[in-house]
Amino acid sequence: MEALALPAALALVAGGGAGLSPEKRAALGTSLPLLQRDYRFERVWFWGCIQGVRGAYYIAEGLGPDRAAPRSRLYSLNCVEWSLLTPATKQMLAQAERLKGRFQGDPSFEYDLAEINTELSERLFEGGKEPVMKEEARLIATIEEIDRAVGIVPRGAFVKTPLGSVHENRHFEGLSLTEAKKLSSYFHFTKPVNLKNKTLLEKADLDPSTDFLDSLEHDIPQGSWSIQLEKGGTVVVLRSLLWLGLTFYHVPMTKQFGYVYFGTGEKNLDLPFML
């Protein structure tokens, strides 16, 4: 969610129990604008918080002119001092997927991969690498996985130019209340996968400038999103049941929207059996 609109945005998603203490809000209100200035980001989003056993990671994302370009991610343990995270690699994602259990809250903590997967640890050892994974690497992979799976935006909020770059749509004035209650009105804000599999007949009704992302209506498993009207029907809130703690909000007929994650960084693998 947009850093400048953080106090109002947090109030809109508070129905699910997500929130920050007044001290943390004040610290973020001071540190995020400084972060934007020091790193020369065009925009800064507060991504959320991953709660560990002994501490919490507060995450921010820095954006450039092209909103679809890889984002710079930073974490803080106190909402004041920030550390830049390296981009996620395929190896990080593969290793993090095998790790289970809570985060510790210590970036230097090391997970012994030999205890988790013997075959994986042997491959690493043969390649001259220690069969361990630092928690910071797991944090990088988890943020990337959550963003890919449940980072969403309303239809029409962003436009794709003929050159391929993605920018905020200045003409976007929000979804109508009727449209805001449909899963098809929200898109995954990541590289599309299902869009490539659509037939030419299905693509004929799509606007290439706005319909360049994958819609939520085909997410697997079916029923992995909860849509609710809150604040007397003035706010539409989507919650992910796959990544518990991810909350998206949109105020119909306005430009106000965003998502935030407050959770343990663990995927709900039991969801298919719960539906």
C-alpha atoms as a printed R data frame, in Angstrom:
    type eleno elety resid chain resno       x       y       z
1   ATOM     1    CA   MET     A     1   0.000   0.000   0.000
2   ATOM     2    CA   GLU     A     2   1.095   3.566  -0.715
3   ATOM     3    CA   ALA     A     3   3.384   4.867   2.050
4   ATOM     4    CA   LEU     A     4   1.845   8.360   2.077
5   ATOM     5    CA   ALA     A     5  -1.660   6.929   2.581
6   ATOM     6    CA   LEU     A     6  -0.570   4.428   5.241
7   ATOM     7    CA   PRO     A     7  -2.638   5.659   8.247
8   ATOM     8    CA   ALA     A     8  -5.912   5.761   6.285
9   ATOM     9    CA   ALA     A     9  -5.158   2.483   4.463
10  ATOM    10    CA   LEU     A    10  -4.401   0.601   7.689
11  ATOM    11    CA   ALA     A    11  -7.740   1.775   9.102
12  ATOM    12    CA   LEU     A    12  -9.517   0.277   6.066
13  ATOM    13    CA   VAL     A    13  -7.935  -3.184   6.494
14  ATOM    14    CA   ALA     A    14  -8.177  -3.245  10.297
15  ATOM    15    CA   GLY     A    15 -11.314  -5.423  10.166
16  ATOM    16    CA   GLY     A    16  -9.144  -8.512   9.743
17  ATOM    17    CA   GLY     A    17  -7.062  -7.716  12.805
18  ATOM    18    CA   ALA     A    18  -4.119  -6.326  10.797
19  ATOM    19    CA   GLY     A    19  -2.432  -3.282  12.188
20  ATOM    20    CA   LEU     A    20   0.582  -1.541  13.676
21  ATOM    21    CA   SER     A    21   1.199   0.047  17.043
22  ATOM    22    CA   PRO     A    22   1.178   3.882  17.195
23  ATOM    23    CA   GLU     A    23   4.972   3.782  17.715
24  ATOM    24    CA   LYS     A    24   5.530   1.715  14.552
25  ATOM    25    CA   ARG     A    25   3.189   3.929  12.534
26  ATOM    26    CA   ALA     A    26   5.068   7.031  13.653
27  ATOM    27    CA   ALA     A    27   8.431   5.428  12.842
28  ATOM    28    CA   LEU     A    28   7.253   4.411   9.356
29  ATOM    29    CA   GLY     A    29   5.797   7.860   8.742
30  ATOM    30    CA   THR     A    30   9.268   9.297   9.282
31  ATOM    31    CA   SER     A    31  11.522   6.622   7.778
32  ATOM    32    CA   LEU     A    32   9.659   5.764   4.539
33  ATOM    33    CA   PRO     A    33   9.878   9.299   3.026
34  ATOM    34    CA   LEU     A    34  13.611   9.307   3.890
35  ATOM    35    CA   LEU     A    35  13.920   5.897   2.243
36  ATOM    36    CA   GLN     A    36  12.313   7.263  -0.924
37  ATOM    37    CA   ARG     A    37  14.697  10.223  -0.942
38  ATOM    38    CA   ASP     A    38  17.887   8.288  -0.205
39  ATOM    39    CA   TYR     A    39  17.288   5.530  -2.777
40  ATOM    40    CA   ARG     A    40  15.630   7.902  -5.294
41  ATOM    41    CA   PHE     A    41  12.525   5.789  -5.654
42  ATOM    42    CA   GLU     A    42   9.568   7.261  -7.514
43  ATOM    43    CA   ARG     A    43   7.158   5.594  -5.088
44  ATOM    44    CA   VAL     A    44   7.480   3.589  -1.877
45  ATOM    45    CA   TRP     A    45   4.951   0.962  -0.829
46  ATOM    46    CA   PHE     A    46   4.662  -0.504   2.635
47  ATOM    47    CA   TRP     A    47   4.391  -4.207   1.850
48  ATOM    48    CA   GLY     A    48   3.662  -5.529   5.334
49  ATOM    49    CA   CYS     A    49   5.142  -7.543   8.154
50  ATOM    50    CA   ILE     A    50   6.295 -11.144   8.584
51  ATOM    51    CA   GLN     A    51   6.137 -12.132  12.229
52  ATOM    52    CA   GLY     A    52   8.900 -14.383  13.532
53  ATOM    53    CA   VAL     A    53   9.340 -16.194  16.825
54  ATOM    54    CA   ARG     A    54  11.792 -13.671  18.267
55  ATOM    55    CA   GLY     A    55  11.086 -10.621  16.129
56  ATOM    56    CA   ALA     A    56   9.314  -9.242  13.077
57  ATOM    57    CA   TYR     A    57  10.420  -8.175   9.608
58  ATOM    58    CA   TYR     A    58   8.840  -4.980   8.265
59  ATOM    59    CA   ILE     A    59   8.977  -4.839   4.469
60  ATOM    60    CA   ALA     A    60   8.949  -1.893   2.056
61  ATOM    61    CA   GLU     A    61   9.101  -1.845  -1.747
62  ATOM    62    CA   GLY     A    62  10.616   0.867  -3.926
63  ATOM    63    CA   LEU     A    63   9.228   1.471  -7.419
64  ATOM    64    CA   GLY     A    64  10.630   3.173 -10.495
65  ATOM    65    CA   PRO     A    65   8.831   4.740 -13.501
66  ATOM    66    CA   ASP     A    66   7.911   1.300 -14.928
67  ATOM    67    CA   ARG     A    67   5.593  -0.240 -12.347
68  ATOM    68    CA   ALA     A    68   5.990  -3.739 -13.843
69  ATOM    69    CA   ALA     A    69   9.786  -3.682 -13.517
70  ATOM    70    CA   PRO     A    70  11.357  -5.693 -10.660
71  ATOM    71    CA   ARG     A    71  10.872  -3.814  -7.398
72  ATOM    72    CA   SER     A    72  13.570  -3.036  -4.880
73  ATOM    73    CA   ARG     A    73  12.710  -4.599  -1.538
74  ATOM    74    CA   LEU     A    74  13.976  -3.571   1.892
75  ATOM    75    CA   TYR     A    75  13.400  -4.888   5.392
76  ATOM    76    CA   SER     A    76  13.671  -3.436   8.870
77  ATOM    77    CA   LEU     A    77  13.552  -4.895  12.344
78  ATOM    78    CA   ASN     A    78  12.506  -1.628  13.991
79  ATOM    79    CA   CYS     A    79  10.810   0.431  11.206
80  ATOM    80    CA   VAL     A    80  13.696   2.931  11.339
81  ATOM    81    CA   GLU     A    81  16.830   1.305   9.894
82  ATOM    82    CA   TRP     A    82  16.386  -0.395   6.505
83  ATOM    83    CA   SER     A    83  18.483  -2.981   4.665
84  ATOM    84    CA   LEU     A    84  18.247  -3.622   0.919
85  ATOM    85    CA   LEU     A    85  17.408  -7.193  -0.117
86  ATOM    86    CA   THR     A    86  18.949  -8.874  -3.161
87  ATOM    87    CA   PRO     A    87  16.629 -10.100  -5.966
88  ATOM    88    CA   ALA     A    88  15.165 -13.591  -5.551
89  ATOM    89    CA   THR     A    89  16.784 -16.404  -7.538
90  ATOM    90    CA   LYS     A    90  15.296 -19.718  -8.695
91  ATOM    91    CA   GLN     A    91  17.572 -21.520  -6.225
92  ATOM    92    CA   MET     A    92  16.288 -19.385  -3.323
93  ATOM    93    CA   LEU     A    93  12.670 -20.078  -4.295
94  ATOM    94    CA   ALA     A    94  13.284 -23.831  -4.588
95  ATOM    95    CA   GLN     A    95  15.054 -24.027  -1.220
96  ATOM    96    CA   ALA     A    96  12.531 -21.835   0.611
97  ATOM    97    CA   GLU     A    97   9.653 -23.967  -0.669
98  ATOM    98    CA   ARG     A    98  11.052 -26.950   1.236
99  ATOM    99    CA   LEU     A    99  11.389 -25.072   4.532
100 ATOM   100    CA   LYS     A   100   8.509 -25.390   6.971
101 ATOM   101    CA   GLY     A   101   7.715 -23.673  10.233
102 ATOM   102    CA   ARG     A   102   7.944 -20.148  11.583
103 ATOM   103    CA   PHE     A   103  10.582 -17.545  10.853
104 ATOM   104    CA   GLN     A   104  12.942 -16.912  13.766
105 ATOM   105    CA   GLY     A   105  13.200 -13.126  13.367
106 ATOM   106    CA   ASP     A   106  17.010 -13.238  13.007
107 ATOM   107    CA   PRO     A   107  18.335 -12.553   9.454
108 ATOM   108    CA   SER     A   108  21.594 -14.408  10.175
109 ATOM   109    CA   PHE     A   109  19.877 -17.585  11.408
110 ATOM   110    CA   GLU     A   110  20.874 -20.622   9.298
111 ATOM   111    CA   TYR     A   111  18.591 -23.502   8.313
112 ATOM   112    CA   ASP     A   112  20.319 -26.856   7.891
113 ATOM   113    CA   LEU     A   113  19.101 -28.154   4.536
114 ATOM   114    CA   ALA     A   114  20.639 -31.573   5.232
115 ATOM   115    CA   GLU     A   115  17.946 -32.177   7.851
116 ATOM   116    CA   ILE     A   116  15.195 -31.200   5.403
117 ATOM   117    CA   ASN     A   117  16.258 -32.714   2.091
118 ATOM   118    CA   THR     A   118  19.277 -35.008   1.729
119 ATOM   119    CA   GLU     A   119  19.289 -34.919  -2.080
120 ATOM   120    CA   LEU     A   120  19.251 -31.102  -2.168
121 ATOM   121    CA   SER     A   121  22.041 -30.820   0.400
122 ATOM   122    CA   GLU     A   122  24.202 -33.302  -1.529
123 ATOM   123    CA   ARG     A   123  23.810 -31.270  -4.724
124 ATOM   124    CA   LEU     A   124  24.842 -28.098  -2.915
125 ATOM   125    CA   PHE     A   125  27.814 -29.840  -1.292
126 ATOM   126    CA   GLU     A   126  28.980 -31.183  -4.672
127 ATOM   127    CA   GLY     A   127  28.736 -27.675  -6.113
128 ATOM   128    CA   GLY     A   128  31.069 -26.392  -3.418
129 ATOM   129    CA   LYS     A   129  28.315 -24.708  -1.381
130 ATOM   130    CA   GLU     A   130  27.379 -25.213   2.250
131 ATOM   131    CA   PRO     A   131  24.038 -27.071   2.646
132 ATOM   132    CA   VAL     A   132  22.557 -24.189   4.668
133 ATOM   133    CA   MET     A   133  20.141 -21.342   3.945
134 ATOM   134    CA   LYS     A   134  20.154 -18.057   5.793
135 ATOM   135    CA   GLU     A   135  16.850 -16.678   6.994
136 ATOM   136    CA   GLU     A   136  17.434 -13.501   4.983
137 ATOM   137    CA   ALA     A   137  17.410 -15.618   1.784
138 ATOM   138    CA   ARG     A   138  14.216 -17.329   2.931
139 ATOM   139    CA   LEU     A   139  12.686 -13.890   3.563
140 ATOM   140    CA   ILE     A   140  13.571 -12.757   0.024
141 ATOM   141    CA   ALA     A   141  12.008 -15.890  -1.505
142 ATOM   142    CA   THR     A   142   8.866 -15.714   0.646
143 ATOM   143    CA   ILE     A   143   8.142 -12.066  -0.247
144 ATOM   144    CA   GLU     A   144   8.616 -12.890  -3.935
145 ATOM   145    CA   GLU     A   145   6.298 -15.909  -3.704
146 ATOM   146    CA   ILE     A   146   3.562 -13.965  -1.896
147 ATOM   147    CA   ASP     A   147   3.770 -11.085  -4.396
148 ATOM   148    CA   ARG     A   148   3.498 -13.482  -7.339
149 ATOM   149    CA   ALA     A   149   0.605 -15.432  -5.855
150 ATOM   150    CA   VAL     A   150  -1.577 -12.783  -4.205
151 ATOM   151    CA   GLY     A   151  -0.237  -9.299  -5.015
152 ATOM   152    CA   ILE     A   152  -3.274  -7.782  -6.788
153 ATOM   153    CA   VAL     A   153  -4.596  -4.541  -8.328
154 ATOM   154    CA   PRO     A   154  -8.023  -3.453  -9.669
155 ATOM   155    CA   ARG     A   155  -8.706  -3.689 -13.409
156 ATOM   156    CA   GLY     A   156  -7.788  -0.453 -15.154
157 ATOM   157    CA   ALA     A   157  -5.550   0.927 -12.384
158 ATOM   158    CA   PHE     A   158  -2.487   0.433 -14.596
159 ATOM   159    CA   VAL     A   159  -2.012   0.709 -18.352
160 ATOM   160    CA   LYS     A   160   0.527  -0.904 -20.646
161 ATOM   161    CA   THR     A   161   2.121   1.332 -23.271
162 ATOM   162    CA   PRO     A   162   2.920   0.150 -26.822
163 ATOM   163    CA   LEU     A   163   6.594   0.009 -25.753
164 ATOM   164    CA   GLY     A   164   5.767  -2.513 -23.015
165 ATOM   165    CA   SER     A   165   6.213  -0.364 -19.904
166 ATOM   166    CA   VAL     A   166   3.432  -0.181 -17.299
167 ATOM   167    CA   HIS     A   167   2.277   3.065 -15.698
168 ATOM   168    CA   GLU     A   168  -0.487   4.231 -13.389
169 ATOM   169    CA   ASN     A   169  -3.666   5.048 -15.267
170 ATOM   170    CA   ARG     A   170  -4.419   8.731 -14.717
171 ATOM   171    CA   HIS     A   171  -7.991   8.203 -15.933
172 ATOM   172    CA   PHE     A   172  -8.733   5.448 -13.406
173 ATOM   173    CA   GLU     A   173 -11.475   6.659 -11.069
174 ATOM   174    CA   GLY     A   174 -12.148   3.374  -9.302
175 ATOM   175    CA   LEU     A   175 -14.430   0.423  -9.974
176 ATOM   176    CA   SER     A   176 -18.185   0.692  -9.616
177 ATOM   177    CA   LEU     A   177 -19.637  -1.111  -6.593
178 ATOM   178    CA   THR     A   178 -21.107  -3.805  -8.864
179 ATOM   179    CA   GLU     A   179 -17.780  -4.448 -10.590
180 ATOM   180    CA   ALA     A   180 -15.815  -4.214  -7.326
181 ATOM   181    CA   LYS     A   181 -17.674  -7.257  -5.971
182 ATOM   182    CA   LYS     A   182 -16.467  -9.488  -8.840
183 ATOM   183    CA   LEU     A   183 -13.228 -11.480  -8.755
184 ATOM   184    CA   SER     A   184 -12.815 -10.849 -12.487
185 ATOM   185    CA   SER     A   185 -12.283  -7.142 -11.715
186 ATOM   186    CA   TYR     A   186  -8.933  -7.825 -10.020
187 ATOM   187    CA   PHE     A   187  -5.627  -8.834 -11.559
188 ATOM   188    CA   HIS     A   188  -2.391 -10.378 -10.322
189 ATOM   189    CA   PHE     A   189   0.254  -7.650 -10.539
190 ATOM   190    CA   THR     A   190   2.926  -9.951 -11.937
191 ATOM   191    CA   LYS     A   191   3.925 -11.506 -15.255
192 ATOM   192    CA   PRO     A   192   0.804 -13.186 -16.736
193 ATOM   193    CA   VAL     A   193   0.633 -16.963 -17.131
194 ATOM   194    CA   ASN     A   194  -2.981 -17.825 -17.999
195 ATOM   195    CA   LEU     A   195  -3.360 -14.941 -20.457
196 ATOM   196    CA   LYS     A   196  -1.068 -16.692 -22.940
197 ATOM   197    CA   ASN     A   197  -3.363 -19.741 -22.973
198 ATOM   198    CA   LYS     A   198  -6.506 -17.806 -23.959
199 ATOM   199    CA   THR     A   199  -7.920 -18.388 -27.421
200 ATOM   200    CA   LEU     A   200  -8.106 -15.623 -30.033
201 ATOM   201    CA   LEU     A   201 -11.873 -15.515 -29.512
202 ATOM   202    CA   GLU     A   202 -11.411 -14.885 -25.775
203 ATOM   203    CA   LYS     A   203  -8.758 -12.239 -26.426
204 ATOM   204    CA   ALA     A   204 -11.054 -10.412 -28.874
205 ATOM   205    CA   ASP     A   205 -13.033  -8.871 -25.983
206 ATOM   206    CA   LEU     A   206  -9.918  -7.776 -24.066
207 ATOM   207    CA   ASP     A   207  -8.376  -4.317 -24.132
208 ATOM   208    CA   PRO     A   208  -4.598  -4.865 -24.551
209 ATOM   209    CA   SER     A   209  -3.796  -1.653 -22.667
210 ATOM   210    CA   THR     A   210  -5.637  -2.697 -19.471
211 ATOM   211    CA   ASP     A   211  -6.246  -6.471 -19.744
212 ATOM   212    CA   PHE     A   212  -2.587  -7.517 -19.862
213 ATOM   213    CA   LEU     A   213  -2.580  -9.380 -16.530
214 ATOM   214    CA   ASP     A   214  -4.134 -12.592 -15.164
215 ATOM   215    CA   SER     A   215  -7.558 -12.315 -13.528
216 ATOM   216    CA   LEU     A   216  -8.309 -13.758 -10.078
217 ATOM   217    CA   GLU     A   217 -11.384 -15.638 -11.298
218 ATOM   218    CA   HIS     A   218  -9.283 -18.585 -12.535
219 ATOM   219    CA   ASP     A   219  -7.128 -18.933  -9.419
220 ATOM   220    CA   ILE     A   220  -6.506 -22.472  -8.184
221 ATOM   221    CA   PRO     A   221  -7.938 -23.732  -5.904
222 ATOM   222    CA   GLN     A   222 -11.368 -22.218  -6.527
223 ATOM   223    CA   GLY     A   223 -12.539 -20.341  -3.457
224 ATOM   224    CA   SER     A   224  -9.093 -19.161  -2.357
225 ATOM   225    CA   TRP     A   225 -10.348 -15.558  -2.071
226 ATOM   226    CA   SER     A   226 -12.865 -14.054   0.319
227 ATOM   227    CA   ILE     A   227 -14.719 -10.869  -0.799
228 ATOM   228    CA   GLN     A   228 -16.502  -8.749   1.776
229 ATOM   229    CA   LEU     A   229 -18.091  -5.309   2.018
230 ATOM   230    CA   GLU     A   230 -17.000  -3.374   5.088
231 ATOM   231    CA   LYS     A   231 -17.386   0.103   6.599
232 ATOM   232    CA   GLY     A   232 -21.106   0.130   5.821
233 ATOM   233    CA   GLY     A   233 -20.617  -1.154   2.294
234 ATOM   234    CA   THR     A   234 -18.194   1.610   1.308
235 ATOM   235    CA   VAL     A   235 -15.061  -0.565   1.145
236 ATOM   236    CA   VAL     A   236 -14.503  -3.843  -0.707
237 ATOM   237    CA   VAL     A   237 -12.009  -6.107   1.054
238 ATOM   238    CA   LEU     A   238 -10.408  -9.225  -0.433
239 ATOM   239    CA   ARG     A   239  -8.567 -11.678   1.792
240 ATOM   240    CA   SER     A   240  -6.412 -14.541   0.598
241 ATOM   241    CA   LEU     A   241  -7.123 -17.919   2.166
242 ATOM   242    CA   LEU     A   242  -3.965 -19.354   0.571
243 ATOM   243    CA   TRP     A   243  -1.613 -16.826   2.184
244 ATOM   244    CA   LEU     A   244  -3.430 -15.985   5.387
245 ATOM   245    CA   GLY     A   245  -2.726 -12.391   6.359
246 ATOM   246    CA   LEU     A   246  -2.852 -10.853   2.879
247 ATOM   247    CA   THR     A   247  -5.592  -8.195   2.755
248 ATOM   248    CA   PHE     A   248  -6.503  -6.042  -0.244
249 ATOM   249    CA   TYR     A   249  -8.866  -3.061  -0.067
250 ATOM   250    CA   HIS     A   250 -10.544  -0.821  -2.628
251 ATOM   251    CA   VAL     A   251 -12.919   2.083  -2.109
252 ATOM   252    CA   PRO     A   252 -15.296   1.952  -5.125
253 ATOM   253    CA   MET     A   253 -15.466   5.066  -7.319
254 ATOM   254    CA   THR     A   254 -12.142   6.333  -5.924
255 ATOM   255    CA   LYS     A   255  -8.452   5.743  -6.623
256 ATOM   256    CA   GLN     A   256  -7.926   4.261  -3.162
257 ATOM   257    CA   PHE     A   257  -6.658   0.671  -3.250
258 ATOM   258    CA   GLY     A   258  -3.759  -1.395  -1.968
259 ATOM   259    CA   TYR     A   259  -2.754  -4.567  -0.178
260 ATOM   260    CA   VAL     A   260  -0.766  -5.409   2.893
261 ATOM   261    CA   TYR     A   261   0.465  -8.629   4.466
262 ATOM   262    CA   PHE     A   262   0.527  -9.325   8.209
263 ATOM   263    CA   GLY     A   263   1.310 -12.981   8.816
264 ATOM   264    CA   THR     A   264   3.889 -15.646   9.593
265 ATOM   265    CA   GLY     A   265   5.080 -16.157   6.019
266 ATOM   266    CA   GLU     A   266   3.627 -19.675   5.871
267 ATOM   267    CA   LYS     A   267   1.454 -20.911   3.011
268 ATOM   268    CA   ASN     A   268  -1.876 -22.514   3.921
269 ATOM   269    CA   LEU     A   269  -1.221 -25.920   2.347
270 ATOM   270    CA   ASP     A   270  -4.404 -27.342   3.895
271 ATOM   271    CA   LEU     A   271  -6.672 -25.010   1.908
272 ATOM   272    CA   PRO     A   272  -7.766 -27.590  -0.740
273 ATOM   273    CA   PHE     A   273  -9.017 -29.841   2.078
274 ATOM   274    CA   MET     A   274 -10.814 -26.950   3.821
275 ATOM   275    CA   LEU     A   275 -12.913 -25.818   0.849
